[in-house]
PDB file of C-alpha atoms in Angstrom:
ATOM      1  CA  MET A   1      -0.471  -0.393  -0.028  1.00 83.00           C
ATOM      2  CA  TYR A   2       2.628   2.553   0.952  1.00 82.00           C
ATOM      3  CA  GLU A   3       4.577   1.576  -2.624  1.00 82.00           C
ATOM      4  CA  ASP A   4       1.221   3.185  -4.249  1.00 86.00           C
ATOM      5  CA  THR A   5       1.739   6.654  -2.524  1.00 90.00           C
ATOM      6  CA  PRO A   6       3.788   8.376  -4.198  1.00 91.00           C
ATOM      7  CA  ASP A   7       3.380  11.887  -1.650  1.00 90.00           C
ATOM      8  CA  ASP A   8       3.880   9.867   1.404  1.00 92.00           C
ATOM      9  CA  ILE A   9       7.107   7.949  -0.677  1.00 93.00           C
ATOM     10  CA  VAL A  10       8.970  11.326  -1.463  1.00 96.00           C
ATOM     11  CA  HIS A  11       9.269  12.632   2.246  1.00 96.00           C
ATOM     12  CA  ASP A  12      11.063   8.631   3.166  1.00 95.00           C
ATOM     13  CA  LEU A  13      13.528   9.874  -0.113  1.00 96.00           C
ATOM     14  CA  LEU A  14      13.601  13.307   1.048  1.00 97.00           C
ATOM     15  CA  ALA A  15      14.443  11.557   5.013  1.00 97.00           C
ATOM     16  CA  GLU A  16      17.298   9.304   2.704  1.00 96.00           C
ATOM     17  CA  ALA A  17      18.420  12.511   0.205  1.00 97.00           C
ATOM     18  CA  THR A  18      19.164  14.815   3.185  1.00 97.00           C
ATOM     19  CA  TYR A  19      20.936  12.445   6.551  1.00 97.00           C
ATOM     20  CA  GLY A  20      22.399   9.433   3.695  1.00 95.00           C
ATOM     21  CA  GLU A  21      23.014   6.887   5.938  1.00 93.00           C
ATOM     22  CA  HIS A  22      22.603   7.761   9.140  1.00 94.00           C
ATOM     23  CA  PRO A  23      19.537   6.318  11.118  1.00 92.00           C
ATOM     24  CA  LEU A  24      17.195   9.811  10.198  1.00 94.00           C
ATOM     25  CA  GLY A  25      18.043   8.661   6.691  1.00 95.00           C
ATOM     26  CA  TYR A  26      15.721   4.791   6.594  1.00 93.00           C
ATOM     27  CA  PRO A  27      12.130   4.726   6.143  1.00 89.00           C
ATOM     28  CA  ILE A  28      10.182   3.553   9.579  1.00 86.00           C
ATOM     29  CA  LEU A  29       8.456   1.223   7.451  1.00 83.00           C
ATOM     30  CA  GLY A  30      11.712  -0.355   7.036  1.00 85.00           C
ATOM     31  CA  THR A  31      12.489  -2.188   3.069  1.00 85.00           C
ATOM     32  CA  GLU A  32      10.880  -5.731   1.692  1.00 85.00           C
ATOM     33  CA  GLN A  33      14.565  -7.024   2.291  1.00 87.00           C
ATOM     34  CA  HIS A  34      14.544  -6.097   5.906  1.00 86.00           C
ATOM     35  CA  LEU A  35      10.828  -7.503   6.352  1.00 87.00           C
ATOM     36  CA  HIS A  36      11.353 -10.446   5.248  1.00 89.00           C
ATOM     37  CA  GLY A  37      14.319 -10.837   7.086  1.00 88.00           C
ATOM     38  CA  PHE A  38      12.501 -10.596  10.524  1.00 88.00           C
ATOM     39  CA  THR A  39      11.580 -13.784  12.663  1.00 93.00           C
ATOM     40  CA  LYS A  40       9.716 -13.794  16.050  1.00 94.00           C
ATOM     41  CA  GLU A  41      13.194 -13.502  17.353  1.00 95.00           C
ATOM     42  CA  THR A  42      14.397 -10.188  15.574  1.00 91.00           C
ATOM     43  CA  ILE A  43      11.587  -8.856  17.268  1.00 91.00           C
ATOM     44  CA  GLN A  44      11.879  -9.712  20.382  1.00 92.00           C
ATOM     45  CA  ASN A  45      15.440  -9.403  21.032  1.00 90.00           C
ATOM     46  CA  TYR A  46      14.588  -5.821  19.743  1.00 88.00           C
ATOM     47  CA  MET A  47      11.690  -5.458  22.190  1.00 88.00           C
ATOM     48  CA  GLU A  48      14.135  -6.883  25.630  1.00 87.00           C
ATOM     49  CA  GLU A  49      17.002  -4.120  24.224  1.00 86.00           C
ATOM     50  CA  HIS A  50      14.428  -1.152  23.582  1.00 87.00           C
ATOM     51  CA  TYR A  51      11.190  -1.034  25.975  1.00 89.00           C
ATOM     52  CA  ILE A  52      13.117  -1.040  29.306  1.00 89.00           C
ATOM     53  CA  PRO A  53      11.206   1.635  32.262  1.00 89.00           C
ATOM     54  CA  ASP A  54      14.301   3.961  31.091  1.00 86.00           C
ATOM     55  CA  ASN A  55      12.692   4.990  27.607  1.00 87.00           C
ATOM     56  CA  ILE A  56       8.884   4.601  28.769  1.00 91.00           C
ATOM     57  CA  VAL A  57       7.005   7.212  29.594  1.00 93.00           C
ATOM     58  CA  ILE A  58       2.952   5.921  31.083  1.00 94.00           C
ATOM     59  CA  SER A  59       1.148   9.473  30.597  1.00 94.00           C
ATOM     60  CA  VAL A  60      -2.622   9.710  32.011  1.00 93.00           C
ATOM     61  CA  ALA A  61      -5.090  12.477  32.120  1.00 92.00           C
ATOM     62  CA  GLY A  62      -8.453  12.301  32.675  1.00 90.00           C
ATOM     63  CA  ASN A  63     -11.376  10.745  35.771  1.00 89.00           C
ATOM     64  CA  VAL A  64      -8.312   8.081  37.156  1.00 88.00           C
ATOM     65  CA  ASP A  65      -8.299   6.388  40.089  1.00 89.00           C
ATOM     66  CA  LYS A  66      -5.560   4.729  42.420  1.00 88.00           C
ATOM     67  CA  THR A  67      -7.048   1.224  40.979  1.00 93.00           C
ATOM     68  CA  PHE A  68      -6.203   2.656  37.609  1.00 91.00           C
ATOM     69  CA  ILE A  69      -2.726   3.021  38.748  1.00 90.00           C
ATOM     70  CA  THR A  70      -1.932  -0.094  40.694  1.00 93.00           C
ATOM     71  CA  VAL A  71      -2.938  -2.111  37.521  1.00 94.00           C
ATOM     72  CA  VAL A  72      -0.490   0.122  35.306  1.00 93.00           C
ATOM     73  CA  GLU A  73       1.899  -1.576  37.842  1.00 92.00           C
ATOM     74  CA  LYS A  74       1.370  -4.797  37.390  1.00 93.00           C
ATOM     75  CA  LEU A  75       1.300  -5.098  33.259  1.00 94.00           C
ATOM     76  CA  PHE A  76       4.285  -3.510  33.437  1.00 92.00           C
ATOM     77  CA  SER A  77       6.212  -4.642  36.231  1.00 90.00           C
ATOM     78  CA  HIS A  78       8.196  -6.851  34.750  1.00 89.00           C
ATOM     79  CA  LEU A  79      10.304  -4.902  32.942  1.00 89.00           C
ATOM     80  CA  LYS A  80      14.177  -5.113  33.667  1.00 85.00           C
ATOM     81  CA  THR A  81      16.039  -1.804  32.882  1.00 84.00           C
ATOM     82  CA  ASN A  82      18.702  -2.907  30.663  1.00 76.00           C
ATOM     83  CA  ALA A  83      22.341  -1.290  31.368  1.00 67.00           C
ATOM     84  CA  LYS A  84      23.028  -0.962  27.837  1.00 71.00           C
ATOM     85  CA  ARG A  85      22.781   2.647  26.078  1.00 71.00           C
ATOM     86  CA  ILE A  86      22.722   3.108  22.365  1.00 72.00           C
ATOM     87  CA  LYS A  87      24.372   6.344  20.959  1.00 78.00           C
ATOM     88  CA  VAL A  88      23.082   7.713  18.111  1.00 76.00           C
ATOM     89  CA  ASP A  89      25.806  10.197  15.887  1.00 85.00           C
ATOM     90  CA  GLU A  90      24.000  13.639  15.554  1.00 89.00           C
ATOM     91  CA  PRO A  91      23.506  13.946  12.125  1.00 92.00           C
ATOM     92  CA  THR A  92      24.873  16.046   8.915  1.00 94.00           C
ATOM     93  CA  PHE A  93      22.544  17.617   6.923  1.00 96.00           C
ATOM     94  CA  LEU A  94      23.122  16.566   3.405  1.00 95.00           C
ATOM     95  CA  ALA A  95      22.161  19.496   0.445  1.00 94.00           C
ATOM     96  CA  ASN A  96      21.912  16.355  -1.997  1.00 96.00           C
ATOM     97  CA  GLU A  97      19.029  14.956  -4.631  1.00 96.00           C
ATOM     98  CA  MET A  98      17.294  11.847  -5.173  1.00 96.00           C
ATOM     99  CA  THR A  99      14.851  11.058  -8.042  1.00 94.00           C
ATOM    100  CA  ARG A 100      13.048   8.533  -8.034  1.00 93.00           C
ATOM    101  CA  ASN A 101      10.528   7.087 -11.460  1.00 92.00           C
ATOM    102  CA  LYS A 102       7.204   5.313 -10.562  1.00 89.00           C
ATOM    103  CA  ASP A 103       3.877   4.535 -12.628  1.00 87.00           C
ATOM    104  CA  THR A 104       2.234   8.000 -11.283  1.00 88.00           C
ATOM    105  CA  GLU A 105      -0.172  10.905 -12.754  1.00 87.00           C
ATOM    106  CA  GLN A 106       1.461  13.204 -10.926  1.00 92.00           C
ATOM    107  CA  ALA A 107       4.670  15.022  -9.933  1.00 94.00           C
ATOM    108  CA  HIS A 108       5.471  14.735  -6.367  1.00 96.00           C
ATOM    109  CA  LEU A 109       8.529  17.490  -4.634  1.00 97.00           C
ATOM    110  CA  CYS A 110       9.432  18.304  -1.770  1.00 97.00           C
ATOM    111  CA  LEU A 111      12.479  20.265  -0.741  1.00 98.00           C
ATOM    112  CA  GLY A 112      14.433  20.187   3.081  1.00 98.00           C
ATOM    113  CA  TYR A 113      16.488  22.429   5.208  1.00 97.00           C
ATOM    114  CA  ASN A 114      18.072  22.453   8.421  1.00 96.00           C
ATOM    115  CA  GLY A 115      15.857  23.241  11.346  1.00 96.00           C
ATOM    116  CA  LEU A 116      15.874  23.501  14.823  1.00 96.00           C
ATOM    117  CA  ALA A 117      16.338  19.796  17.094  1.00 94.00           C
ATOM    118  CA  LEU A 118      13.721  19.976  20.134  1.00 91.00           C
ATOM    119  CA  GLY A 119      13.241  22.148  22.721  1.00 89.00           C
ATOM    120  CA  ASP A 120      15.489  25.115  20.932  1.00 93.00           C
ATOM    121  CA  LYS A 121      15.319  28.029  22.767  1.00 92.00           C
ATOM    122  CA  ASP A 122      13.947  29.826  18.827  1.00 95.00           C
ATOM    123  CA  THR A 123      11.748  26.612  18.589  1.00 94.00           C
ATOM    124  CA  TYR A 124       8.606  29.793  18.248  1.00 94.00           C
ATOM    125  CA  GLU A 125      10.281  31.828  15.337  1.00 96.00           C
ATOM    126  CA  LEU A 126      10.668  29.269  12.959  1.00 96.00           C
ATOM    127  CA  VAL A 127       7.149  27.641  14.177  1.00 95.00           C
ATOM    128  CA  THR A 128       6.104  31.548  13.357  1.00 95.00           C
ATOM    129  CA  VAL A 129       7.842  30.777  10.122  1.00 96.00           C
ATOM    130  CA  ASN A 130       6.676  28.367   8.763  1.00 96.00           C
ATOM    131  CA  ASN A 131       3.686  28.780   9.368  1.00 94.00           C
ATOM    132  CA  VAL A 132       3.929  32.270   6.890  1.00 95.00           C
ATOM    133  CA  LEU A 133       5.550  30.182   4.715  1.00 96.00           C
ATOM    134  CA  GLY A 134       3.794  27.108   4.065  1.00 94.00           C
ATOM    135  CA  GLY A 135       1.738  26.468   6.980  1.00 92.00           C
ATOM    136  CA  SER A 136      -2.093  26.860   6.314  1.00 88.00           C
ATOM    137  CA  MET A 137      -4.252  28.099   3.427  1.00 90.00           C
ATOM    138  CA  SER A 138      -3.420  31.917   4.165  1.00 90.00           C
ATOM    139  CA  SER A 139       0.554  31.416   3.434  1.00 94.00           C
ATOM    140  CA  ARG A 140       2.592  32.672   0.495  1.00 95.00           C
ATOM    141  CA  LEU A 141       3.371  28.884  -0.805  1.00 96.00           C
ATOM    142  CA  PHE A 142      -0.582  28.510  -0.709  1.00 95.00           C
ATOM    143  CA  GLN A 143      -1.846  31.864  -1.991  1.00 95.00           C
ATOM    144  CA  GLU A 144       1.323  32.005  -4.504  1.00 95.00           C
ATOM    145  CA  ILE A 145       1.255  28.448  -5.857  1.00 96.00           C
ATOM    146  CA  ARG A 146      -1.986  27.230  -5.971  1.00 95.00           C
ATOM    147  CA  GLU A 147      -3.976  29.898  -5.724  1.00 94.00           C
ATOM    148  CA  LYS A 148      -2.455  32.457  -7.976  1.00 94.00           C
ATOM    149  CA  ARG A 149      -0.983  30.226 -10.065  1.00 94.00           C
ATOM    150  CA  GLY A 150      -3.176  27.289 -10.130  1.00 94.00           C
ATOM    151  CA  LEU A 151       0.468  24.985 -10.194  1.00 94.00           C
ATOM    152  CA  ALA A 152      -0.615  22.436  -7.783  1.00 92.00           C
ATOM    153  CA  TYR A 153      -3.099  21.043  -6.098  1.00 88.00           C
ATOM    154  CA  SER A 154      -1.544  20.089  -2.633  1.00 93.00           C
ATOM    155  CA  VAL A 155       1.314  22.648  -1.105  1.00 96.00           C
ATOM    156  CA  TYR A 156       2.326  23.114   2.506  1.00 96.00           C
ATOM    157  CA  SER A 157       5.200  23.332   4.831  1.00 97.00           C
ATOM    158  CA  TYR A 158       5.819  21.925   7.672  1.00 96.00           C
ATOM    159  CA  HIS A 159       8.822  21.537  10.163  1.00 96.00           C
ATOM    160  CA  THR A 160      10.502  18.169  12.471  1.00 95.00           C
ATOM    161  CA  SER A 161      12.305  18.308  15.461  1.00 94.00           C
ATOM    162  CA  PHE A 162      14.157  15.230  16.638  1.00 92.00           C
ATOM    163  CA  LEU A 163      16.498  14.821  19.510  1.00 87.00           C
ATOM    164  CA  ASP A 164      19.631  17.017  17.897  1.00 89.00           C
ATOM    165  CA  ASN A 165      18.281  18.910  15.174  1.00 93.00           C
ATOM    166  CA  GLY A 166      15.112  19.634  12.868  1.00 96.00           C
ATOM    167  CA  LEU A 167      14.414  19.626   9.379  1.00 97.00           C
ATOM    168  CA  LEU A 168      11.560  22.458   7.196  1.00 98.00           C
ATOM    169  CA  THR A 169       9.650  20.268   4.676  1.00 98.00           C
ATOM    170  CA  ILE A 170       7.778  22.195   1.512  1.00 98.00           C
ATOM    171  CA  TYR A 171       6.089  19.512  -0.175  1.00 97.00           C
ATOM    172  CA  ALA A 172       3.769  20.242  -3.446  1.00 97.00           C
ATOM    173  CA  GLY A 173       2.549  17.968  -6.377  1.00 95.00           C
ATOM    174  CA  THR A 174       2.249  18.690  -9.477  1.00 94.00           C
ATOM    175  CA  ALA A 175       1.375  17.537 -13.153  1.00 92.00           C
ATOM    176  CA  LYS A 176       4.603  16.395 -15.263  1.00 89.00           C
ATOM    177  CA  ASP A 177       4.385  19.205 -17.651  1.00 91.00           C
ATOM    178  CA  GLN A 178       3.890  22.195 -14.576  1.00 93.00           C
ATOM    179  CA  LEU A 179       7.159  20.617 -12.834  1.00 93.00           C
ATOM    180  CA  THR A 180       9.775  22.906 -14.069  1.00 93.00           C
ATOM    181  CA  LEU A 181       7.896  26.394 -13.385  1.00 95.00           C
ATOM    182  CA  LEU A 182       6.657  24.723 -10.007  1.00 95.00           C
ATOM    183  CA  GLN A 183      10.296  24.465  -8.585  1.00 94.00           C
ATOM    184  CA  GLU A 184      11.123  27.891  -9.918  1.00 95.00           C
ATOM    185  CA  SER A 185       7.903  29.534  -8.570  1.00 95.00           C
ATOM    186  CA  MET A 186       8.825  28.341  -5.229  1.00 95.00           C
ATOM    187  CA  MET A 187      12.364  29.593  -5.451  1.00 95.00           C
ATOM    188  CA  GLU A 188      11.264  32.648  -6.032  1.00 95.00           C
ATOM    189  CA  THR A 189       8.410  32.508  -3.114  1.00 95.00           C
ATOM    190  CA  ILE A 190      11.382  31.835  -0.983  1.00 95.00           C
ATOM    191  CA  GLU A 191      13.691  34.011  -2.426  1.00 95.00           C
ATOM    192  CA  GLN A 192      11.164  37.237  -1.295  1.00 94.00           C
ATOM    193  CA  PHE A 193      10.348  35.423   1.993  1.00 93.00           C
ATOM    194  CA  ILE A 194      14.359  35.882   2.572  1.00 94.00           C
ATOM    195  CA  LYS A 195      14.038  39.713   1.103  1.00 93.00           C
ATOM    196  CA  ASP A 196      11.164  40.513   2.445  1.00 91.00           C
ATOM    197  CA  GLY A 197      10.298  38.891   5.631  1.00 92.00           C
ATOM    198  CA  ILE A 198       6.846  38.707   7.025  1.00 94.00           C
ATOM    199  CA  THR A 199       4.316  41.704   7.799  1.00 94.00           C
ATOM    200  CA  ASP A 200       3.332  42.912  10.735  1.00 95.00           C
ATOM    201  CA  GLN A 201       0.162  41.871  10.259  1.00 95.00           C
ATOM    202  CA  GLU A 202       1.247  37.855   9.880  1.00 94.00           C
ATOM    203  CA  LEU A 203       3.255  38.318  12.417  1.00 95.00           C
ATOM    204  CA  LYS A 204       0.542  38.931  14.599  1.00 94.00           C
ATOM    205  CA  ASN A 205      -1.856  36.633  12.808  1.00 93.00           C
ATOM    206  CA  SER A 206       0.579  34.118  13.326  1.00 93.00           C
ATOM    207  CA  LYS A 207       1.120  34.794  17.164  1.00 93.00           C
ATOM    208  CA  GLU A 208      -2.452  34.354  18.117  1.00 93.00           C
ATOM    209  CA  GLN A 209      -3.136  31.335  15.906  1.00 91.00           C
ATOM    210  CA  LEU A 210      -0.177  29.948  18.201  1.00 90.00           C
ATOM    211  CA  LYS A 211      -1.853  31.177  21.293  1.00 92.00           C
ATOM    212  CA  GLY A 212      -5.444  29.851  20.319  1.00 91.00           C
ATOM    213  CA  ASN A 213      -4.584  26.106  19.186  1.00 88.00           C
ATOM    214  CA  LEU A 214      -2.315  25.839  22.228  1.00 87.00           C
ATOM    215  CA  VAL A 215      -5.470  26.526  25.089  1.00 89.00           C
ATOM    216  CA  LEU A 216      -7.740  24.170  21.956  1.00 88.00           C
ATOM    217  CA  GLY A 217      -5.203  21.326  22.711  1.00 81.00           C
ATOM    218  CA  LEU A 218      -4.996  22.021  26.939  1.00 82.00           C
ATOM    219  CA  GLU A 219      -8.996  21.477  26.833  1.00 84.00           C
ATOM    220  CA  SER A 220      -8.374  17.659  25.466  1.00 87.00           C
ATOM    221  CA  THR A 221      -7.849  14.973  27.765  1.00 91.00           C
ATOM    222  CA  ASN A 222      -6.234  13.133  24.695  1.00 92.00           C
ATOM    223  CA  SER A 223      -3.996  16.432  23.966  1.00 90.00           C
ATOM    224  CA  ARG A 224      -2.673  16.648  27.613  1.00 90.00           C
ATOM    225  CA  MET A 225      -2.061  13.466  27.843  1.00 94.00           C
ATOM    226  CA  SER A 226      -0.031  13.197  24.586  1.00 93.00           C
ATOM    227  CA  ARG A 227       2.140  16.384  25.683  1.00 91.00           C
ATOM    228  CA  ASN A 228       2.497  15.627  29.295  1.00 93.00           C
ATOM    229  CA  ALA A 229       4.310  12.085  27.377  1.00 94.00           C
ATOM    230  CA  ARG A 230       6.761  13.787  25.168  1.00 91.00           C
ATOM    231  CA  ASN A 231       7.595  16.504  27.577  1.00 91.00           C
ATOM    232  CA  GLU A 232       8.681  14.094  29.515  1.00 92.00           C
ATOM    233  CA  LEU A 233      10.047  11.702  26.967  1.00 89.00           C
ATOM    234  CA  LEU A 234      11.909  14.195  25.470  1.00 87.00           C
ATOM    235  CA  LEU A 235      12.992  17.503  27.546  1.00 87.00           C
ATOM    236  CA  ASN A 236      12.497  16.170  30.594  1.00 86.00           C
ATOM    237  CA  ARG A 237      10.551  19.397  32.034  1.00 88.00           C
ATOM    238  CA  HIS A 238       6.503  20.865  31.738  1.00 90.00           C
ATOM    239  CA  ARG A 239       6.297  24.655  30.498  1.00 88.00           C
ATOM    240  CA  THR A 240       2.898  26.107  31.915  1.00 89.00           C
ATOM    241  CA  LEU A 241       0.863  28.233  29.763  1.00 88.00           C
ATOM    242  CA  ASP A 242       1.752  31.396  30.434  1.00 92.00           C
ATOM    243  CA  GLU A 243       5.837  30.003  30.230  1.00 92.00           C
ATOM    244  CA  ILE A 244       5.041  29.361  26.722  1.00 91.00           C
ATOM    245  CA  ILE A 245       2.970  32.381  25.720  1.00 93.00           C
ATOM    246  CA  ARG A 246       5.354  34.532  26.773  1.00 93.00           C
ATOM    247  CA  GLU A 247       7.833  32.945  24.608  1.00 93.00           C
ATOM    248  CA  ILE A 248       5.129  33.760  21.926  1.00 94.00           C
ATOM    249  CA  ASP A 249       4.773  37.056  22.422  1.00 94.00           C
ATOM    250  CA  GLN A 250       8.280  37.514  22.688  1.00 94.00           C
ATOM    251  CA  VAL A 251       9.252  36.709  19.066  1.00 95.00           C
ATOM    252  CA  SER A 252       9.337  39.842  17.399  1.00 95.00           C
ATOM    253  CA  GLN A 253      11.075  40.583  13.387  1.00 95.00           C
ATOM    254  CA  ARG A 254      14.147  41.164  14.479  1.00 95.00           C
ATOM    255  CA  SER A 255      14.392  37.163  15.479  1.00 95.00           C
ATOM    256  CA  ILE A 256      11.947  36.638  12.665  1.00 96.00           C
ATOM    257  CA  GLN A 257      14.245  37.770  10.049  1.00 95.00           C
ATOM    258  CA  GLU A 258      17.255  36.261  11.500  1.00 96.00           C
ATOM    259  CA  MET A 259      15.544  32.981  11.575  1.00 96.00           C
ATOM    260  CA  ILE A 260      13.995  33.059   8.069  1.00 96.00           C
ATOM    261  CA  TYR A 261      18.156  33.520   6.863  1.00 95.00           C
ATOM    262  CA  SER A 262      19.434  31.373   8.578  1.00 94.00           C
ATOM    263  CA  VAL A 263      17.266  28.381   7.462  1.00 96.00           C
ATOM    264  CA  PHE A 264      17.110  30.085   3.584  1.00 95.00           C
ATOM    265  CA  LYS A 265      20.488  30.721   3.550  1.00 91.00           C
ATOM    266  CA  GLN A 266      21.370  27.336   2.399  1.00 91.00           C
ATOM    267  CA  SER A 267      20.906  25.017  -0.404  1.00 94.00           C
ATOM    268  CA  PRO A 268      18.168  23.047  -0.140  1.00 96.00           C
ATOM    269  CA  SER A 269      18.129  18.392  -0.228  1.00 97.00           C
ATOM    270  CA  LEU A 270      15.805  17.710  -3.125  1.00 97.00           C
ATOM    271  CA  ALA A 271      13.325  14.464  -3.560  1.00 97.00           C
ATOM    272  CA  LEU A 272      11.351  13.993  -6.586  1.00 96.00           C
ATOM    273  CA  ILE A 273       8.901  11.260  -7.806  1.00 95.00           C
ATOM    274  CA  SER A 274       8.667  12.046 -10.976  1.00 92.00           C
ATOM    275  CA  PRO A 275       5.673   9.572 -14.152  1.00 89.00           C
ATOM    276  CA  LYS A 276       8.573   7.366 -15.637  1.00 76.00           C
ATOM    277  CA  GLU A 277       8.444   8.901 -19.300  1.00 65.00           C
TER     278      GLU A 277
END
């Protein structure tokens, strides 16, 4: 099924172009070759090595009583700590290009820019930049490439943070005969973004959107559960709503312009899934 979704494959191809032989460059689903090599012992050994108390957070949100905690303790008390620590080297950003021909109607294009690691102090600057560039239907990329030029049905950007680095991804899908024009338009939009930055209104709107999404997310027990687990497991700290809002409010035009230059001054990695012919 995955092989039949080129708009998914192109993101894995971008990871490979960006990180090469580093584990972040590997497909999460694995390859057909590796999947055929799995055995019961392979899976069991992997679980014993990785599914240990040091790597597990059990997060609960909602109306929970002591009975629930007792059940959790009973179910997980058999797990043993593994003294072996797995060290993974920090990846190097590679501005490589990778293409694949496939029996598909559309061409699927991804650009990748070096981003920020989890917990970076400039996270909200980059989130704001992403919102204005391609994070919504009012973004620059959406308005220019889809609404104005009609070059793509789907165009967007997003940022992914890892423990020691991050990746800002821009995606668009288009007809095969418009691919060159699409790529030119994407680069023109980014160059204009570097030159002009964002407007005061865009900055204000993005800040308010971030704060609104944050407050709405805290109203959901599922979101609270996921947020607490992520903070505990990856950041080992929990910030209050007031602290986060204060950080968002401190984002300025100057810090935004510095972030735009820092991210987009470099050459991007590129991945392309194109029709066979």
